[in-house]
């Protein structure tokens, strides 16, 4: 507790030059001949107690990024460190301990909860795996966690199907905080829920963050939610971060053409429906063969000389943010 | 409050006091209770509400899409371009669907036949309803696909649904819905499964086409922001009842019903970052055993005694009505008060 200020500043999650690719086809010996390039050189940091939102369209690699961070998707190149320790390099007991420091909440609580286990077992499953607790202890601990997420103690012996979507998501959150993780990865935690229930879950997550100093990585396609929920935001396109920085700066005054398009098309009370020309509709380029130069140039309305060169994420002269566009420097 | 028959003539769709229930072994689920929805010609009307509030059931009942024998209409009437669809048999309904009314569903993969090429699926519909020859139908299909901003329509017509992206499939479905120039399009959450950029384009395409051809649109959505951008008028549903309706801007800028107010307050867009959102406490009532009085009263912040005993009726003027005892006038005098 004496290191209060230090813990705030120190990054809990550090990702550097992460590349994730999956074999798309194999030759007769089973050797991969082509790959799907899902994440292409992502570098990011989330400081302790902070929250980073990742936004982007479906297929941009945001969920793969989350899975690589949590250790569910193997990667060949790059580094993921939790509290300064490399997860993929860790072995045995150390790896198990690192794993306990991070948890994930999935989009659909219907499929992420084992429907044959009672709620107390679901919530205490991570502790059960860690070992060293009797069933009575686990039940008691699950009771505390259930209350912390707004469930009632009498819910503990019921099965998941007896709950509504919002309550199931509360169970998933209770399970995620059971090991006192430093990092919580939230993969579209409210997308499957109605707006009134979404508000309850968002409030709960913000409350848990205040009380427990949790660090969040929120994957979402909902710009309004990210603006509300996160300190920082990173916008992804075709496996790359195209713009990142403080959420109010990036979402209030986007500088990368893709962020501008994304924000213009997000439904909003304040603005009318954009025209078709404004939306710059297009499909994500094929991620088996990555385009040369800027990944966004085919769809970009501002494409100019210089876009053929690969773009790097550079710091903009004004403000604390980065953009992957040579025209964004302004 | 009362809609005269003279007024109904100019309507694309007039649902009047429709009540519907689904019988189950443990009792009837009262899915709709006195639902009245009017859609004028060339009007875009939104129906908003959370899952299970009856927004899809309303339009499916009106177009005869609910499974026969699984539901019971307990009151009310439906007039679709002055035809009584509730009294029609299946073959009459098939003439109505596609020609007079067409529905765009949420999940385009389920709405298209996976084993038949796009071109054939489109031309089948056109030939059935327009009595066009195959070459004519192909030409109409090609034009309408191009109208939906599908590049190389000839090539796309030779493809199977699985070869298209979600946004393309949904545009094919919209093309199919518009292909026989129906007077009314029912769009049931057509963009919920899509990315925001694709969603914006699809909403624009629906809007442009409807405005140009004078087609009426019923747009069903849980996303109030989308409805605010697209619709002229708006109905808010809760637990099988209409709780409020009026011009979109009026309802969203100054909502009168506590449910509409709460629904808008719990959106992150309208609150400062990290501030607590005003969640609606409690849960939607089960429609097998609904509470007495107003269905929203158990979750309402300011119920009065009357709310627990009698259900409020829609009351108001100038096409703006709300079903709430606290907004309307006292129950006994409300009849005079609302008519003015």
XYZ file of C-alpha atoms in Angstrom:
670
model
C 0.000 0.000 0.000
C 2.983 2.310 0.490
C 3.701 2.252 -3.212
C 0.364 3.902 -4.047
C 1.602 6.355 -6.640
C 3.903 3.827 -8.263
C 1.185 1.264 -8.812
C -0.957 3.811 -10.592
C 1.758 4.745 -13.059
C 3.186 1.285 -13.717
C 1.685 -0.485 -16.701
C -0.159 -3.655 -15.721
C -0.309 -4.821 -19.315
C 2.399 -4.256 -21.887
C 2.043 -5.573 -25.402
C 4.832 -4.967 -27.861
C 4.850 -5.720 -31.571
C 2.357 -8.556 -31.232
C 1.636 -10.586 -34.356
C -0.943 -13.340 -34.438
C -1.566 -15.426 -37.530
C -3.479 -18.626 -38.126
C -2.716 -21.213 -40.824
C -5.323 -20.906 -43.583
C -4.178 -23.741 -45.819
C -1.657 -26.570 -45.623
C 0.315 -28.663 -48.076
C 0.284 -32.471 -48.128
C 2.780 -32.662 -45.266
C 0.554 -30.465 -43.124
C 2.853 -27.489 -43.361
C 1.024 -24.167 -43.559
C 1.138 -22.597 -47.010
C -0.815 -19.441 -46.272
C -1.887 -17.594 -43.174
C -4.666 -15.372 -41.950
C -2.923 -12.357 -40.461
C -5.220 -11.418 -37.593
C -3.024 -9.103 -35.524
C -0.213 -7.255 -37.262
C 2.194 -5.524 -34.923
C 0.170 -4.208 -32.003
C 1.932 -2.269 -29.263
C -0.028 -0.982 -26.305
C 0.115 -0.355 -22.590
C -2.546 -0.207 -19.927
C -1.545 1.369 -16.650
C -2.742 0.037 -13.316
C -6.283 1.083 -12.445
C -6.830 2.458 -15.935
C -8.935 1.251 -18.793
C -8.192 0.940 -22.471
C -10.923 0.481 -25.050
C -10.270 -1.274 -28.360
C -12.763 -0.342 -31.066
C -13.026 -1.510 -34.644
C -15.246 -3.348 -37.089
C -15.814 -7.074 -37.013
C -12.818 -8.910 -38.394
C -10.325 -6.215 -37.451
C -8.616 -8.530 -34.965
C -9.765 -7.017 -31.697
C -11.026 -10.268 -30.197
C -7.941 -12.162 -31.393
C -5.842 -9.527 -29.665
C -7.793 -10.118 -26.447
C -7.340 -13.866 -26.760
C -3.599 -13.556 -27.419
C -3.225 -11.341 -24.350
C -5.086 -13.773 -22.135
C -3.132 -16.718 -23.527
C -5.918 -18.333 -25.549
C -4.366 -17.682 -28.963
C -0.706 -18.590 -29.552
C 1.512 -16.001 -31.170
C 4.903 -16.284 -32.798
C 6.188 -12.769 -32.694
C 5.916 -10.104 -30.036
C 5.647 -9.954 -26.293
C 2.817 -9.779 -23.789
C 3.780 -8.880 -20.236
C 1.554 -8.743 -17.170
C 3.058 -6.701 -14.328
C 6.321 -6.753 -16.239
C 6.481 -10.561 -16.578
C 6.359 -12.240 -19.959
C 3.486 -14.718 -20.066
C 4.625 -16.882 -22.944
C 8.160 -17.231 -21.534
C 6.910 -18.219 -18.080
C 6.890 -21.882 -17.104
C 5.076 -24.125 -14.667
C 4.121 -22.578 -11.376
C 5.077 -19.051 -12.451
C 2.836 -19.325 -15.513
C -0.075 -20.510 -13.387
C 0.379 -17.563 -11.066
C 0.515 -15.125 -13.958
C -2.645 -16.641 -15.401
C -4.454 -15.958 -12.130
C -3.629 -12.289 -12.506
C -5.794 -11.912 -15.566
C -9.358 -12.902 -16.294
C -11.736 -12.525 -19.192
C -15.467 -11.826 -19.435
C -17.009 -12.992 -22.703
C -19.839 -11.543 -24.731
C -22.389 -14.296 -24.373
C -22.932 -15.476 -20.793
C -25.240 -18.175 -22.153
C -22.347 -20.087 -23.679
C -19.535 -19.081 -21.332
C -21.130 -20.633 -18.229
C -21.296 -24.407 -17.781
C -25.023 -25.033 -17.566
C -24.654 -28.077 -15.331
C -22.781 -26.345 -12.522
C -24.498 -24.442 -9.715
C -23.704 -20.756 -9.425
C -21.377 -21.137 -6.440
C -19.266 -23.664 -8.349
C -19.177 -21.432 -11.423
C -18.047 -18.434 -9.415
C -15.417 -20.321 -7.439
C -14.115 -22.422 -10.338
C -10.878 -20.399 -10.720
C -10.223 -20.795 -6.969
C -11.029 -24.499 -7.194
C -8.455 -24.850 -9.958
C -5.908 -22.948 -7.921
C -6.557 -25.489 -5.144
C -6.191 -25.418 -1.390
C -9.789 -24.620 -0.512
C -12.464 -26.863 0.946
C -15.928 -26.850 -0.568
C -17.281 -24.965 2.431
C -14.654 -22.263 1.965
C -15.392 -22.038 -1.736
C -19.110 -21.723 -1.057
C -18.511 -18.947 1.463
C -16.134 -17.115 -0.865
C -18.628 -17.436 -3.732
C -21.242 -15.910 -1.440
C -19.093 -12.828 -0.868
C -18.376 -12.456 -4.567
C -22.036 -12.885 -5.461
C -22.985 -10.064 -3.118
C -20.195 -7.904 -4.562
C -21.708 -8.191 -8.048
C -25.274 -7.668 -6.910
C -26.553 -11.239 -6.748
C -28.324 -12.537 -3.657
C -26.873 -15.323 -1.484
C -29.893 -17.542 -2.181
C -28.932 -17.547 -5.868
C -25.814 -19.595 -5.110
C -27.344 -23.048 -5.421
C -29.284 -22.385 -8.613
C -28.271 -23.263 -12.167
C -27.447 -20.724 -14.899
C -30.665 -21.276 -16.863
C -32.662 -19.832 -13.978
C -31.118 -16.414 -14.549
C -31.689 -13.589 -16.997
C -28.931 -12.464 -19.359
C -27.886 -9.616 -17.100
C -27.675 -11.841 -14.033
C -25.656 -14.420 -15.974
C -23.210 -11.710 -16.935
C -22.980 -10.823 -13.235
C -22.069 -14.451 -12.528
C -19.364 -14.299 -15.210
C -17.999 -11.100 -13.650
C -18.016 -12.637 -10.157
C -16.058 -15.584 -11.535
C -13.576 -13.235 -13.182
C -12.865 -11.250 -10.014
C -12.589 -14.374 -7.828
C -8.808 -14.580 -8.141
C -8.322 -10.849 -7.492
C -6.922 -10.306 -10.972
C -4.882 -7.251 -11.910
C -6.154 -7.230 -15.469
C -9.695 -7.881 -16.675
C -10.267 -8.363 -20.399
C -13.877 -7.544 -21.264
C -14.780 -8.862 -24.709
C -18.038 -7.090 -25.686
C -19.465 -7.676 -22.189
C -22.772 -5.908 -22.828
C -23.429 -6.497 -26.534
C -25.898 -9.306 -25.922
C -27.893 -7.347 -23.348
C -30.763 -4.868 -23.466
C -29.855 -1.228 -22.840
C -31.356 -1.042 -19.353
C -29.413 -4.166 -18.352
C -26.313 -2.901 -20.134
C -26.439 0.162 -17.866
C -26.515 -2.071 -14.766
C -23.481 -4.057 -15.943
C -21.533 -0.924 -16.917
C -22.249 0.608 -13.493
C -21.160 -2.605 -11.807
C -17.888 -2.767 -13.727
C -17.078 0.878 -12.966
C -17.892 0.322 -9.289
C -15.641 -2.748 -9.109
C -12.868 -0.756 -10.728
C -13.162 2.012 -8.146
C -13.311 -0.437 -5.228
C -10.664 -2.905 -6.328
C -8.378 -0.845 -8.537
C -8.966 -3.208 -11.463
C -7.358 -2.585 -14.832
C -9.662 -3.059 -17.823
C -9.119 -3.853 -21.445
C -12.524 -3.363 -23.087
C -13.133 -4.776 -26.551
C -16.189 -3.166 -28.095
C -17.729 -1.929 -31.298
C -19.859 0.572 -29.377
C -18.148 3.967 -29.536
C -20.529 5.582 -27.047
C -19.796 2.864 -24.501
C -16.023 3.190 -24.926
C -16.225 6.965 -24.586
C -18.144 6.519 -21.353
C -16.112 3.674 -19.921
C -12.466 4.119 -20.894
C -9.604 6.507 -20.167
C -7.782 5.606 -23.357
C -8.868 4.181 -26.657
C -7.139 2.382 -29.524
C -8.829 2.100 -32.919
C -7.986 -1.048 -34.879
C -8.125 -1.683 -38.606
C -6.939 -4.902 -40.208
C -4.942 -5.992 -37.169
C -3.179 -2.680 -36.656
C -3.803 0.193 -34.288
C -4.498 3.191 -36.505
C -5.104 5.756 -33.790
C -4.705 5.743 -30.024
C -4.756 8.173 -27.158
C -7.027 9.599 -24.460
C -10.643 8.644 -25.196
C -12.035 12.179 -25.175
C -9.335 13.417 -27.567
C -9.513 10.562 -30.059
C -13.307 10.244 -30.048
C -13.899 13.978 -29.770
C -11.571 15.028 -32.566
C -10.467 12.012 -34.621
C -7.443 12.534 -36.854
C -7.065 9.258 -38.738
C -9.472 9.049 -41.704
C -10.709 5.654 -40.551
C -11.562 6.900 -37.060
C -13.401 9.789 -38.678
C -15.476 7.392 -40.805
C -16.192 5.131 -37.859
C -17.408 8.006 -35.723
C -19.484 9.547 -38.485
C -21.366 6.293 -38.972
C -21.944 5.503 -35.288
C -25.630 6.077 -34.507
C -26.111 9.149 -32.387
C -28.849 11.457 -31.164
C -26.755 14.503 -31.868
C -26.058 13.978 -35.558
C -28.218 13.061 -38.551
C -27.701 9.904 -40.577
C -24.498 10.312 -42.629
C -24.700 10.292 -46.404
C -23.472 7.241 -48.263
C -20.441 9.157 -49.542
C -19.443 10.073 -45.997
C -19.406 6.471 -44.829
C -16.715 5.268 -47.272
C -18.208 1.822 -47.217
C -15.981 -1.019 -48.135
C -15.011 -4.453 -47.036
C -11.944 -5.042 -44.903
C -9.106 -6.039 -47.244
C -8.245 -9.711 -47.413
C -6.071 -10.518 -44.441
C -4.386 -13.516 -46.066
C -2.276 -11.191 -48.151
C -1.748 -7.887 -46.413
C -1.768 -4.800 -48.646
C 1.466 -2.935 -49.243
C 1.637 0.568 -47.836
C -1.209 2.005 -45.793
C -3.803 -0.710 -45.058
C -6.634 1.794 -45.337
C -5.711 3.517 -48.591
C -8.216 1.624 -50.793
C -11.125 2.937 -48.759
C -9.662 6.262 -47.726
C -11.218 9.459 -49.033
C -8.028 11.408 -48.492
C -5.560 9.028 -50.125
C -2.672 11.025 -51.612
C 0.961 10.675 -52.534
C 2.838 9.002 -49.707
C 0.115 6.450 -48.925
C 1.966 3.713 -50.858
C 4.591 3.653 -48.109
C 3.896 1.591 -44.988
C 2.541 3.871 -42.301
C 3.908 3.973 -38.786
C 2.078 4.919 -35.637
C 3.537 8.314 -34.880
C 2.955 10.753 -32.097
C 1.000 13.813 -33.153
C 2.542 17.159 -32.321
C -0.518 18.348 -30.442
C -1.960 16.301 -27.618
C -1.054 12.907 -26.233
C -2.047 10.648 -29.049
C -0.731 8.622 -31.940
C -2.039 8.112 -35.456
C -0.922 5.825 -38.263
C -1.296 8.326 -41.105
C 1.193 10.669 -42.677
C -1.587 13.197 -43.290
C -2.755 13.311 -39.691
C 0.183 15.369 -38.499
C -1.824 18.355 -39.753
C -57.357 8.739 -28.905
C -59.999 7.237 -31.156
C -59.060 6.723 -34.756
C -62.002 7.226 -37.042
C -62.554 4.939 -40.026
C -62.293 7.890 -42.385
C -58.746 8.420 -41.181
C -57.879 4.762 -41.730
C -58.316 4.989 -45.496
C -55.110 6.964 -45.951
C -53.112 4.500 -43.868
C -50.669 1.876 -45.067
C -51.080 -0.098 -41.880
C -53.676 0.431 -39.182
C -53.498 -1.878 -36.188
C -56.330 -1.116 -33.810
C -56.456 -2.355 -30.204
C -54.824 -5.650 -31.126
C -54.556 -8.147 -28.279
C -52.837 -11.459 -28.776
C -51.862 -14.345 -26.555
C -49.833 -17.520 -26.869
C -51.490 -20.453 -25.100
C -49.041 -22.662 -23.196
C -49.535 -25.582 -20.835
C -49.062 -23.348 -17.827
C -51.350 -20.581 -19.019
C -51.692 -17.940 -21.693
C -48.842 -15.499 -22.321
C -50.465 -12.160 -23.069
C -47.962 -10.941 -25.644
C -49.926 -7.951 -26.897
C -52.463 -5.880 -25.029
C -54.500 -3.270 -26.906
C -51.757 -2.334 -29.330
C -52.682 0.376 -31.822
C -50.211 1.424 -34.497
C -50.916 3.589 -37.505
C -48.515 3.972 -40.383
C -49.344 6.634 -42.932
C -48.447 6.433 -46.606
C -44.780 7.265 -47.254
C -44.108 7.487 -43.549
C -41.165 5.941 -41.662
C -42.362 4.778 -38.265
C -40.169 3.291 -35.540
C -41.145 0.766 -32.875
C -38.704 0.775 -29.971
C -38.512 -1.470 -26.957
C -36.415 -4.077 -25.232
C -36.386 -7.747 -26.144
C -39.662 -9.462 -25.435
C -41.788 -6.315 -25.464
C -43.812 -7.494 -28.457
C -42.450 -5.292 -31.218
C -41.827 -8.163 -33.627
C -44.974 -10.052 -32.638
C -47.073 -7.010 -33.534
C -45.869 -6.834 -37.116
C -45.692 -10.594 -37.563
C -49.312 -10.888 -36.455
C -50.270 -8.123 -38.874
C -48.611 -9.889 -41.803
C -49.727 -13.393 -40.858
C -46.217 -14.658 -40.174
C -46.895 -16.207 -36.779
C -47.267 -20.012 -36.770
C -50.887 -20.996 -37.309
C -52.675 -22.383 -34.279
C -49.973 -21.345 -31.844
C -51.512 -17.996 -31.024
C -54.924 -16.534 -30.329
C -56.094 -13.063 -31.270
C -58.278 -11.908 -28.404
C -59.330 -8.568 -29.799
C -58.697 -5.783 -32.220
C -58.285 -5.444 -35.946
C -55.586 -5.081 -38.567
C -55.992 -3.195 -41.825
C -53.203 -3.392 -44.348
C -54.057 -1.025 -47.203
C -57.654 -1.585 -46.158
C -57.394 -5.376 -46.323
C -58.176 -7.384 -43.232
C -55.105 -9.644 -42.977
C -56.396 -11.406 -39.865
C -59.210 -12.973 -41.889
C -57.015 -14.141 -44.788
C -55.973 -17.708 -45.498
C -52.416 -18.659 -46.395
C -52.748 -18.298 -50.168
C -54.286 -14.857 -49.869
C -51.516 -13.874 -47.469
C -48.901 -15.016 -49.960
C -50.323 -12.597 -52.493
C -50.170 -9.822 -49.904
C -46.625 -10.525 -48.777
C -44.088 -9.309 -51.279
C -46.678 -7.304 -53.207
C -48.174 -5.110 -50.500
C -45.868 -5.695 -47.596
C -42.372 -7.084 -47.341
C -40.293 -7.898 -44.283
C -36.527 -7.522 -43.826
C -35.323 -9.715 -40.981
C -32.373 -9.342 -38.671
C -30.263 -12.301 -39.727
C -29.887 -12.346 -43.512
C -28.240 -15.778 -43.534
C -31.404 -17.342 -42.138
C -33.686 -15.421 -44.474
C -31.936 -16.532 -47.665
C -31.960 -20.079 -48.961
C -28.361 -21.297 -48.657
C -28.630 -23.742 -51.578
C -30.004 -21.388 -54.219
C -28.092 -18.697 -56.087
C -28.916 -15.057 -55.263
C -30.173 -14.405 -58.795
C -32.744 -17.181 -58.714
C -33.986 -16.213 -55.276
C -34.551 -12.666 -56.485
C -36.139 -13.511 -59.831
C -38.451 -16.105 -58.227
C -39.966 -13.404 -56.057
C -40.268 -10.941 -58.919
C -41.832 -13.505 -61.298
C -44.308 -14.616 -58.643
C -45.612 -11.149 -57.864
C -44.980 -9.069 -60.975
C -45.890 -11.724 -63.558
C -42.712 -10.830 -65.383
C -40.859 -13.059 -67.821
C -37.472 -14.398 -66.765
C -35.447 -11.861 -68.792
C -37.560 -9.027 -67.411
C -37.205 -10.338 -63.874
C -33.436 -10.586 -64.305
C -33.325 -7.002 -65.503
C -35.390 -5.789 -62.529
C -33.191 -7.781 -60.152
C -30.029 -6.362 -61.692
C -31.291 -2.802 -61.451
C -32.378 -3.122 -57.874
C -29.091 -4.721 -56.815
C -27.231 -1.842 -58.435
C -29.574 0.497 -56.595
C -28.395 -1.134 -53.355
C -24.796 -0.215 -54.285
C -23.808 -3.776 -55.085
C -20.992 -3.614 -57.599
C -21.134 -6.147 -60.467
C -24.761 -7.248 -59.876
C -24.461 -9.829 -62.705
C -21.653 -11.586 -60.862
C -23.362 -11.391 -57.468
C -26.511 -12.978 -58.929
C -24.470 -16.085 -59.739
C -23.213 -16.444 -56.163
C -24.621 -18.375 -53.212
C -25.497 -16.530 -49.987
C -22.491 -17.914 -48.093
C -20.153 -16.263 -50.578
C -21.336 -12.802 -49.529
C -20.437 -10.775 -46.454
C -23.094 -9.955 -43.867
C -23.575 -6.438 -45.184
C -23.926 -7.681 -48.786
C -26.472 -10.315 -47.753
C -28.523 -7.736 -45.936
C -28.462 -5.505 -49.024
C -29.607 -8.440 -51.161
C -32.467 -8.943 -48.736
C -33.423 -5.284 -48.902
C -33.280 -5.491 -52.690
C -35.616 -8.501 -52.506
C -37.978 -6.638 -50.188
C -38.163 -3.625 -52.492
C -38.178 -5.636 -55.738
C -41.971 -5.847 -56.136
C -42.534 -2.247 -55.048
C -44.570 -3.048 -51.943
C -46.397 -0.164 -50.298
C -45.053 -1.110 -46.883
C -41.684 -2.442 -45.744
C -41.302 -3.932 -42.287
C -37.653 -3.785 -41.229
C -37.211 -5.951 -38.130
C -33.828 -4.995 -36.617
C -32.231 -5.119 -40.067
C -28.844 -3.776 -38.959
C -28.367 -5.228 -35.495
C -25.863 -7.857 -36.609
C -23.827 -5.441 -38.730
C -20.926 -3.044 -38.272
C -21.703 0.628 -37.803
C -20.355 1.705 -41.196
C -22.450 -0.927 -42.984
C -25.401 -0.064 -40.765
C -25.236 3.613 -41.713
C -25.221 2.743 -45.417
C -28.119 0.316 -45.097
C -30.232 2.821 -43.181
C -29.520 5.384 -45.881
C -30.440 2.947 -48.652
C -33.732 2.109 -46.967
C -34.462 5.777 -46.367
C -33.540 6.931 -49.889
C -35.491 4.201 -51.604
C -38.548 4.660 -49.375
C -38.574 8.411 -49.876
C -38.165 8.102 -53.631
C -40.869 5.491 -54.157
C -43.242 6.705 -51.442
C -42.996 3.412 -49.575
C -44.020 3.307 -45.916
C -41.549 1.731 -43.511
C -42.030 0.206 -40.085
C -38.618 0.098 -38.468
C -38.289 -2.163 -35.429
C -35.246 -1.598 -33.253
C -33.935 -1.661 -29.727
C -31.449 1.071 -30.631
C -33.041 4.426 -29.885
C -30.189 6.360 -31.499
C -30.753 4.605 -34.841
C -34.476 5.274 -34.668
C -33.823 8.933 -33.898
C -31.830 9.236 -37.120
C -34.267 7.407 -39.376
C -37.885 7.675 -38.277
C -40.549 10.362 -38.572
C -42.666 8.974 -35.781
C -41.983 6.555 -32.989
C -43.872 4.097 -30.792
C -42.368 2.945 -27.496
C -43.459 -0.521 -26.348
C -43.154 -2.092 -22.941
C -44.356 -5.580 -21.986
C -46.807 -5.850 -24.869
C -48.292 -2.381 -24.575
C -47.647 0.907 -26.290
C -46.604 3.334 -23.580
C -45.899 6.420 -25.648
C -45.911 7.609 -29.233
C -45.436 10.765 -31.201
C -43.065 12.565 -33.550
C -39.536 11.203 -33.031
C -37.976 14.515 -32.039
C -40.769 15.374 -29.607
C -40.690 12.006 -27.882
C -36.903 11.877 -27.568
C -36.410 15.505 -26.590
C -39.199 15.543 -24.031
C -40.212 11.981 -23.133
C -43.325 11.838 -20.980
C -43.565 8.205 -19.914
C -41.266 7.166 -17.052
C -40.153 4.139 -19.094
C -39.112 6.240 -22.095
C -37.329 8.606 -19.768
C -35.491 5.775 -18.049
C -34.620 4.146 -21.376
C -32.966 7.349 -22.543
C -31.227 8.005 -19.258
C -29.463 4.661 -19.238
C -27.651 5.320 -22.522
C -23.946 6.110 -22.061
C -24.112 8.714 -24.838
C -26.156 11.078 -22.723
C -24.047 10.962 -19.541
C -20.603 12.338 -18.666
C -17.816 9.717 -18.833
C -17.565 7.381 -15.810
C -20.751 8.798 -14.288
C -23.171 6.237 -13.022
C -25.836 5.386 -15.592
C -29.391 5.362 -14.341
C -30.201 1.714 -14.746
C -33.833 0.632 -14.565
C -34.169 -1.462 -11.436
C -36.008 -4.763 -11.451
C -36.995 -6.791 -14.475
C -39.674 -6.898 -17.152
C -42.831 -8.592 -15.744
C -43.705 -12.083 -16.932
C -46.606 -11.778 -19.312
C -48.209 -14.917 -17.985
C -48.895 -13.194 -14.676
C -48.637 -9.480 -15.364
C -48.993 -7.098 -12.429
C -52.262 -5.265 -11.867
C -52.469 -1.724 -13.162
C -49.596 -0.255 -15.126
C -47.040 -2.893 -16.194
C -44.155 -0.517 -15.572
C -45.338 0.447 -12.084
C -43.103 -2.087 -10.176
C -40.024 -0.447 -11.730
C -41.350 3.099 -11.797
C -39.755 5.726 -9.562
C -42.894 7.706 -8.942
C -45.964 5.466 -8.873
C -49.206 6.709 -7.374
C -51.964 4.528 -5.889
C -53.919 4.534 -9.114
C -50.980 2.985 -10.999
C -51.277 -0.188 -8.918
C -54.982 -0.705 -9.513
C -55.888 0.459 -13.022
C -53.966 0.352 -16.283
C -53.559 3.760 -17.855
C -54.884 4.227 -21.386
C -53.110 6.196 -24.072
C -54.195 9.812 -23.908
C -53.005 12.996 -25.518
C -53.490 15.155 -28.549
C -51.867 16.127 -31.834
C -50.593 12.648 -32.538
C -48.743 12.500 -29.239
C -50.066 10.117 -26.630
C -48.768 8.641 -23.410
C -50.160 5.926 -21.158
C -49.358 7.138 -17.676
C -51.618 8.292 -14.888
C -49.140 10.885 -13.718
C -48.709 12.526 -17.130
C -52.316 12.438 -18.187
C -55.160 13.973 -16.340
C -57.058 12.367 -13.487
C -58.831 9.224 -14.749
C -62.425 10.362 -14.466
C -61.899 13.660 -16.252
C -59.323 12.396 -18.711
C -61.835 11.826 -21.469
C -62.672 15.513 -21.752
C -59.154 16.628 -20.961
C -57.492 14.715 -23.744
C -59.941 15.635 -26.468
C -59.745 19.408 -26.039
